[in-house]
């Protein structure tokens, strides 16, 4: 009975591990840990650039139109450059966070798959289910109990395959794919 539950739980985890990693929001955690000092510095520069643009706009009557236009264009270009840097840094942090989620997701899938494979390999001759003689699986009996050779039994490899397939079908139906 323990083998039955263990294989079912591993197959369920293997099916939902991708969405489970996204639910944990590792990208936000990664974003909080890395690179916040540079972002704070850019935010400060952005505030200063906005103040500079406003100062130039306020001083429009003291200088000639040409000087005013040149100063305003320089201040706006500086502001746009800082905004671009800030946007690029944000995009890089998002990309790093997404790559962390991807790596962790595939790493967990690999570990769970390896554990399931080892359990299946070690217990391949152990039946998961034994049915009464009243139930007859005659056309599929050899396939259902393949490595065990036990009459009216479900083998571990077949149980792992059927659990994995059933959970994937249910998950895709629920998710709407």
PDB file of C-alpha atoms in Angstrom:
ATOM      1  CA  UNK A   1       0.000   0.000   0.000  1.00  0.00           C
ATOM      2  CA  UNK A   2       2.915   2.332   0.730  1.00  0.00           C
ATOM      3  CA  UNK A   3       4.300   1.759  -2.752  1.00  0.00           C
ATOM      4  CA  UNK A   4       0.895   2.590  -4.231  1.00  0.00           C
ATOM      5  CA  UNK A   5       0.734   5.949  -2.414  1.00  0.00           C
ATOM      6  CA  UNK A   6       4.410   6.822  -2.960  1.00  0.00           C
ATOM      7  CA  UNK A   7       4.247   6.297  -6.713  1.00  0.00           C
ATOM      8  CA  UNK A   8       0.986   8.240  -6.938  1.00  0.00           C
ATOM      9  CA  UNK A   9       2.413  11.149  -4.936  1.00  0.00           C
ATOM     10  CA  UNK A  10       5.621  11.242  -6.986  1.00  0.00           C
ATOM     11  CA  UNK A  11       3.659  11.244 -10.241  1.00  0.00           C
ATOM     12  CA  UNK A  12       1.414  14.025  -8.953  1.00  0.00           C
ATOM     13  CA  UNK A  13       4.411  16.123  -7.890  1.00  0.00           C
ATOM     14  CA  UNK A  14       6.120  15.446 -11.207  1.00  0.00           C
ATOM     15  CA  UNK A  15       3.039  16.725 -13.010  1.00  0.00           C
ATOM     16  CA  UNK A  16       2.603  19.947 -11.032  1.00  0.00           C
ATOM     17  CA  UNK A  17       6.234  20.833 -10.272  1.00  0.00           C
ATOM     18  CA  UNK A  18       6.412  23.500 -13.009  1.00  0.00           C
ATOM     19  CA  UNK A  19       3.407  25.404 -11.708  1.00  0.00           C
ATOM     20  CA  UNK A  20       4.489  24.806  -8.123  1.00  0.00           C
ATOM     21  CA  UNK A  21       7.797  26.563  -8.794  1.00  0.00           C
ATOM     22  CA  UNK A  22       5.939  29.466 -10.418  1.00  0.00           C
ATOM     23  CA  UNK A  23       3.595  29.615  -7.436  1.00  0.00           C
ATOM     24  CA  UNK A  24       6.561  29.943  -5.080  1.00  0.00           C
ATOM     25  CA  UNK A  25       7.560  33.064  -7.064  1.00  0.00           C
ATOM     26  CA  UNK A  26      11.283  32.433  -6.944  1.00  0.00           C
ATOM     27  CA  UNK A  27      11.817  35.197  -9.490  1.00  0.00           C
ATOM     28  CA  UNK A  28      10.561  37.834  -7.037  1.00  0.00           C
ATOM     29  CA  UNK A  29      12.672  36.352  -4.267  1.00  0.00           C
ATOM     30  CA  UNK A  30      15.700  36.385  -6.566  1.00  0.00           C
ATOM     31  CA  UNK A  31      14.968  39.981  -7.583  1.00  0.00           C
ATOM     32  CA  UNK A  32      14.855  41.091  -3.935  1.00  0.00           C
ATOM     33  CA  UNK A  33      18.169  39.422  -3.136  1.00  0.00           C
ATOM     34  CA  UNK A  34      20.223  40.623  -6.089  1.00  0.00           C
ATOM     35  CA  UNK A  35      21.021  44.035  -7.475  1.00  0.00           C
ATOM     36  CA  UNK A  36      18.856  46.401  -5.437  1.00  0.00           C
ATOM     37  CA  UNK A  37      21.722  48.852  -4.723  1.00  0.00           C
ATOM     38  CA  UNK A  38      22.223  49.661  -8.416  1.00  0.00           C
ATOM     39  CA  UNK A  39      18.484  50.114  -8.845  1.00  0.00           C
ATOM     40  CA  UNK A  40      18.323  52.508  -5.888  1.00  0.00           C
ATOM     41  CA  UNK A  41      21.168  54.537  -7.379  1.00  0.00           C
ATOM     42  CA  UNK A  42      19.389  54.727 -10.737  1.00  0.00           C
ATOM     43  CA  UNK A  43      16.151  55.754  -9.033  1.00  0.00           C
ATOM     44  CA  UNK A  44      18.025  58.586  -7.311  1.00  0.00           C
ATOM     45  CA  UNK A  45      19.562  59.677 -10.642  1.00  0.00           C
ATOM     46  CA  UNK A  46      16.094  59.549 -12.202  1.00  0.00           C
ATOM     47  CA  UNK A  47      14.708  61.878  -9.525  1.00  0.00           C
ATOM     48  CA  UNK A  48      17.609  64.288 -10.034  1.00  0.00           C
ATOM     49  CA  UNK A  49      17.122  64.268 -13.798  1.00  0.00           C
ATOM     50  CA  UNK A  50      13.409  65.010 -13.415  1.00  0.00           C
ATOM     51  CA  UNK A  51      14.210  67.892 -11.081  1.00  0.00           C
ATOM     52  CA  UNK A  52      16.739  69.189 -13.618  1.00  0.00           C
ATOM     53  CA  UNK A  53      14.142  69.093 -16.421  1.00  0.00           C
ATOM     54  CA  UNK A  54      11.665  70.982 -14.249  1.00  0.00           C
ATOM     55  CA  UNK A  55      14.305  73.594 -13.340  1.00  0.00           C
ATOM     56  CA  UNK A  56      15.059  74.154 -17.021  1.00  0.00           C
ATOM     57  CA  UNK A  57      11.343  74.517 -17.781  1.00  0.00           C
ATOM     58  CA  UNK A  58      10.951  77.009 -14.907  1.00  0.00           C
ATOM     59  CA  UNK A  59      13.808  79.180 -16.145  1.00  0.00           C
ATOM     60  CA  UNK A  60      12.376  79.716 -19.631  1.00  0.00           C
ATOM     61  CA  UNK A  61      11.949  83.469 -19.341  1.00  0.00           C
ATOM     62  CA  UNK A  62      15.537  84.232 -18.203  1.00  0.00           C
ATOM     63  CA  UNK A  63      17.327  82.948 -21.335  1.00  0.00           C
ATOM     64  CA  UNK A  64      16.883  83.106 -25.074  1.00  0.00           C
ATOM     65  CA  UNK A  65      14.635  80.629 -26.837  1.00  0.00           C
ATOM     66  CA  UNK A  66      17.570  78.786 -28.454  1.00  0.00           C
ATOM     67  CA  UNK A  67      19.446  78.373 -25.146  1.00  0.00           C
ATOM     68  CA  UNK A  68      16.279  77.254 -23.427  1.00  0.00           C
ATOM     69  CA  UNK A  69      15.569  74.650 -26.132  1.00  0.00           C
ATOM     70  CA  UNK A  70      19.123  73.254 -26.034  1.00  0.00           C
ATOM     71  CA  UNK A  71      19.139  73.004 -22.232  1.00  0.00           C
ATOM     72  CA  UNK A  72      15.706  71.369 -22.231  1.00  0.00           C
ATOM     73  CA  UNK A  73      16.715  68.843 -24.897  1.00  0.00           C
ATOM     74  CA  UNK A  74      19.896  67.927 -22.988  1.00  0.00           C
ATOM     75  CA  UNK A  75      17.988  67.481 -19.729  1.00  0.00           C
ATOM     76  CA  UNK A  76      15.290  65.382 -21.432  1.00  0.00           C
ATOM     77  CA  UNK A  77      17.920  63.244 -23.182  1.00  0.00           C
ATOM     78  CA  UNK A  78      19.622  62.635 -19.848  1.00  0.00           C
ATOM     79  CA  UNK A  79      16.256  61.682 -18.349  1.00  0.00           C
ATOM     80  CA  UNK A  80      15.510  59.291 -21.230  1.00  0.00           C
ATOM     81  CA  UNK A  81      18.957  57.678 -20.907  1.00  0.00           C
ATOM     82  CA  UNK A  82      18.422  57.018 -17.199  1.00  0.00           C
ATOM     83  CA  UNK A  83      14.921  55.653 -17.861  1.00  0.00           C
ATOM     84  CA  UNK A  84      16.376  53.325 -20.506  1.00  0.00           C
ATOM     85  CA  UNK A  85      19.048  52.106 -18.086  1.00  0.00           C
ATOM     86  CA  UNK A  86      16.415  51.493 -15.426  1.00  0.00           C
ATOM     87  CA  UNK A  87      14.175  49.625 -17.881  1.00  0.00           C
ATOM     88  CA  UNK A  88      17.108  47.500 -19.094  1.00  0.00           C
ATOM     89  CA  UNK A  89      18.079  46.624 -15.527  1.00  0.00           C
ATOM     90  CA  UNK A  90      14.493  45.660 -14.744  1.00  0.00           C
ATOM     91  CA  UNK A  91      14.348  43.467 -17.855  1.00  0.00           C
ATOM     92  CA  UNK A  92      17.632  41.786 -16.892  1.00  0.00           C
ATOM     93  CA  UNK A  93      16.324  41.085 -13.374  1.00  0.00           C
ATOM     94  CA  UNK A  94      13.133  39.599 -14.851  1.00  0.00           C
ATOM     95  CA  UNK A  95      15.173  37.447 -17.219  1.00  0.00           C
ATOM     96  CA  UNK A  96      17.431  36.231 -14.411  1.00  0.00           C
ATOM     97  CA  UNK A  97      14.402  35.443 -12.246  1.00  0.00           C
ATOM     98  CA  UNK A  98      12.726  33.513 -15.049  1.00  0.00           C
ATOM     99  CA  UNK A  99      15.898  31.546 -15.705  1.00  0.00           C
ATOM    100  CA  UNK A 100      16.146  30.683 -12.002  1.00  0.00           C
ATOM    101  CA  UNK A 101      12.554  29.412 -12.073  1.00  0.00           C
ATOM    102  CA  UNK A 102      13.283  27.387 -15.202  1.00  0.00           C
ATOM    103  CA  UNK A 103      16.445  25.814 -13.766  1.00  0.00           C
ATOM    104  CA  UNK A 104      14.815  25.015 -10.414  1.00  0.00           C
ATOM    105  CA  UNK A 105      11.766  23.547 -12.171  1.00  0.00           C
ATOM    106  CA  UNK A 106      13.807  21.267 -14.403  1.00  0.00           C
ATOM    107  CA  UNK A 107      16.105  20.324 -11.531  1.00  0.00           C
ATOM    108  CA  UNK A 108      13.125  19.277  -9.407  1.00  0.00           C
ATOM    109  CA  UNK A 109      11.612  17.378 -12.346  1.00  0.00           C
ATOM    110  CA  UNK A 110      14.913  15.587 -12.844  1.00  0.00           C
ATOM    111  CA  UNK A 111      15.205  14.643  -9.170  1.00  0.00           C
ATOM    112  CA  UNK A 112      11.603  13.427  -8.983  1.00  0.00           C
ATOM    113  CA  UNK A 113      11.988  11.473 -12.218  1.00  0.00           C
ATOM    114  CA  UNK A 114      15.169   9.855 -10.925  1.00  0.00           C
ATOM    115  CA  UNK A 115      13.501   8.904  -7.625  1.00  0.00           C
ATOM    116  CA  UNK A 116      10.522   7.451  -9.504  1.00  0.00           C
ATOM    117  CA  UNK A 117      12.850   5.524 -11.812  1.00  0.00           C
ATOM    118  CA  UNK A 118      14.841   4.104  -8.894  1.00  0.00           C
ATOM    119  CA  UNK A 119      11.664   3.064  -7.043  1.00  0.00           C
ATOM    120  CA  UNK A 120      10.313   1.459 -10.199  1.00  0.00           C
ATOM    121  CA  UNK A 121      13.577  -0.350 -10.907  1.00  0.00           C
ATOM    122  CA  UNK A 122      14.015  -1.662  -7.353  1.00  0.00           C
ATOM    123  CA  UNK A 123      10.426  -2.839  -6.982  1.00  0.00           C
ATOM    124  CA  UNK A 124       9.726  -4.050 -10.506  1.00  0.00           C
ATOM    125  CA  UNK A 125       9.007  -7.606  -9.341  1.00  0.00           C
ATOM    126  CA  UNK A 126       6.673  -6.471  -6.531  1.00  0.00           C
ATOM    127  CA  UNK A 127       2.964  -6.195  -7.338  1.00  0.00           C
ATOM    128  CA  UNK A 128       1.234  -2.983  -6.293  1.00  0.00           C
ATOM    129  CA  UNK A 129      -2.282  -4.426  -6.414  1.00  0.00           C
ATOM    130  CA  UNK A 130      -3.544  -7.986  -6.102  1.00  0.00           C
ATOM    131  CA  UNK A 131      -7.092  -8.592  -7.267  1.00  0.00           C
ATOM    132  CA  UNK A 132      -9.474 -11.460  -6.453  1.00  0.00           C
ATOM    133  CA  UNK A 133      -9.947 -14.361  -8.769  1.00  0.00           C
ATOM    134  CA  UNK A 134     -13.398 -12.911  -9.536  1.00  0.00           C
ATOM    135  CA  UNK A 135     -11.808 -10.092 -11.530  1.00  0.00           C
ATOM    136  CA  UNK A 136     -10.361 -11.238 -14.814  1.00  0.00           C
ATOM    137  CA  UNK A 137      -7.980  -9.110 -16.866  1.00  0.00           C
ATOM    138  CA  UNK A 138      -7.537 -11.863 -19.439  1.00  0.00           C
ATOM    139  CA  UNK A 139      -6.564  -9.934 -22.565  1.00  0.00           C
ATOM    140  CA  UNK A 140      -4.329  -7.466 -20.656  1.00  0.00           C
ATOM    141  CA  UNK A 141      -3.188  -9.651 -17.766  1.00  0.00           C
ATOM    142  CA  UNK A 142       0.321 -10.146 -19.118  1.00  0.00           C
ATOM    143  CA  UNK A 143       0.784  -6.422 -19.733  1.00  0.00           C
ATOM    144  CA  UNK A 144      -0.583  -5.308 -16.354  1.00  0.00           C
ATOM    145  CA  UNK A 145       1.674  -7.634 -14.377  1.00  0.00           C
ATOM    146  CA  UNK A 146       4.602  -7.738 -16.790  1.00  0.00           C
ATOM    147  CA  UNK A 147       7.764  -8.166 -14.739  1.00  0.00           C
ATOM    148  CA  UNK A 148       6.055  -9.727 -11.707  1.00  0.00           C
ATOM    149  CA  UNK A 149       4.456 -12.737 -13.332  1.00  0.00           C
ATOM    150  CA  UNK A 150       1.801 -12.747 -10.571  1.00  0.00           C
ATOM    151  CA  UNK A 151      -1.739 -13.595 -11.676  1.00  0.00           C
ATOM    152  CA  UNK A 152      -4.297 -10.713 -11.330  1.00  0.00           C
ATOM    153  CA  UNK A 153      -1.691  -8.154 -10.223  1.00  0.00           C
ATOM    154  CA  UNK A 154      -0.703  -4.642 -11.228  1.00  0.00           C
ATOM    155  CA  UNK A 155       3.074  -4.166 -11.471  1.00  0.00           C
ATOM    156  CA  UNK A 156       5.050  -1.123 -10.305  1.00  0.00           C
ATOM    157  CA  UNK A 157       6.143  -0.014 -13.828  1.00  0.00           C
ATOM    158  CA  UNK A 158       2.594  -0.197 -15.133  1.00  0.00           C
ATOM    159  CA  UNK A 159       1.271   1.655 -12.074  1.00  0.00           C
ATOM    160  CA  UNK A 160       3.880   4.422 -12.487  1.00  0.00           C
ATOM    161  CA  UNK A 161       3.062   4.761 -16.182  1.00  0.00           C
ATOM    162  CA  UNK A 162      -0.690   4.855 -15.605  1.00  0.00           C
ATOM    163  CA  UNK A 163      -0.438   7.338 -12.699  1.00  0.00           C
ATOM    164  CA  UNK A 164       1.828   9.628 -14.692  1.00  0.00           C
ATOM    165  CA  UNK A 165      -0.457   9.526 -17.735  1.00  0.00           C
ATOM    166  CA  UNK A 166      -3.634  10.008 -15.700  1.00  0.00           C
ATOM    167  CA  UNK A 167      -2.254  12.971 -13.746  1.00  0.00           C
ATOM    168  CA  UNK A 168      -0.995  14.651 -16.907  1.00  0.00           C
ATOM    169  CA  UNK A 169      -4.362  14.210 -18.611  1.00  0.00           C
ATOM    170  CA  UNK A 170      -6.232  15.581 -15.593  1.00  0.00           C
ATOM    171  CA  UNK A 171      -3.810  18.464 -15.178  1.00  0.00           C
ATOM    172  CA  UNK A 172      -4.072  19.446 -18.843  1.00  0.00           C
ATOM    173  CA  UNK A 173      -7.866  19.186 -18.707  1.00  0.00           C
ATOM    174  CA  UNK A 174      -8.020  21.384 -15.602  1.00  0.00           C
ATOM    175  CA  UNK A 175      -5.537  23.869 -17.001  1.00  0.00           C
ATOM    176  CA  UNK A 176      -7.440  24.025 -20.277  1.00  0.00           C
ATOM    177  CA  UNK A 177      -4.762  23.010 -22.773  1.00  0.00           C
TER     178      UNK A 177
END
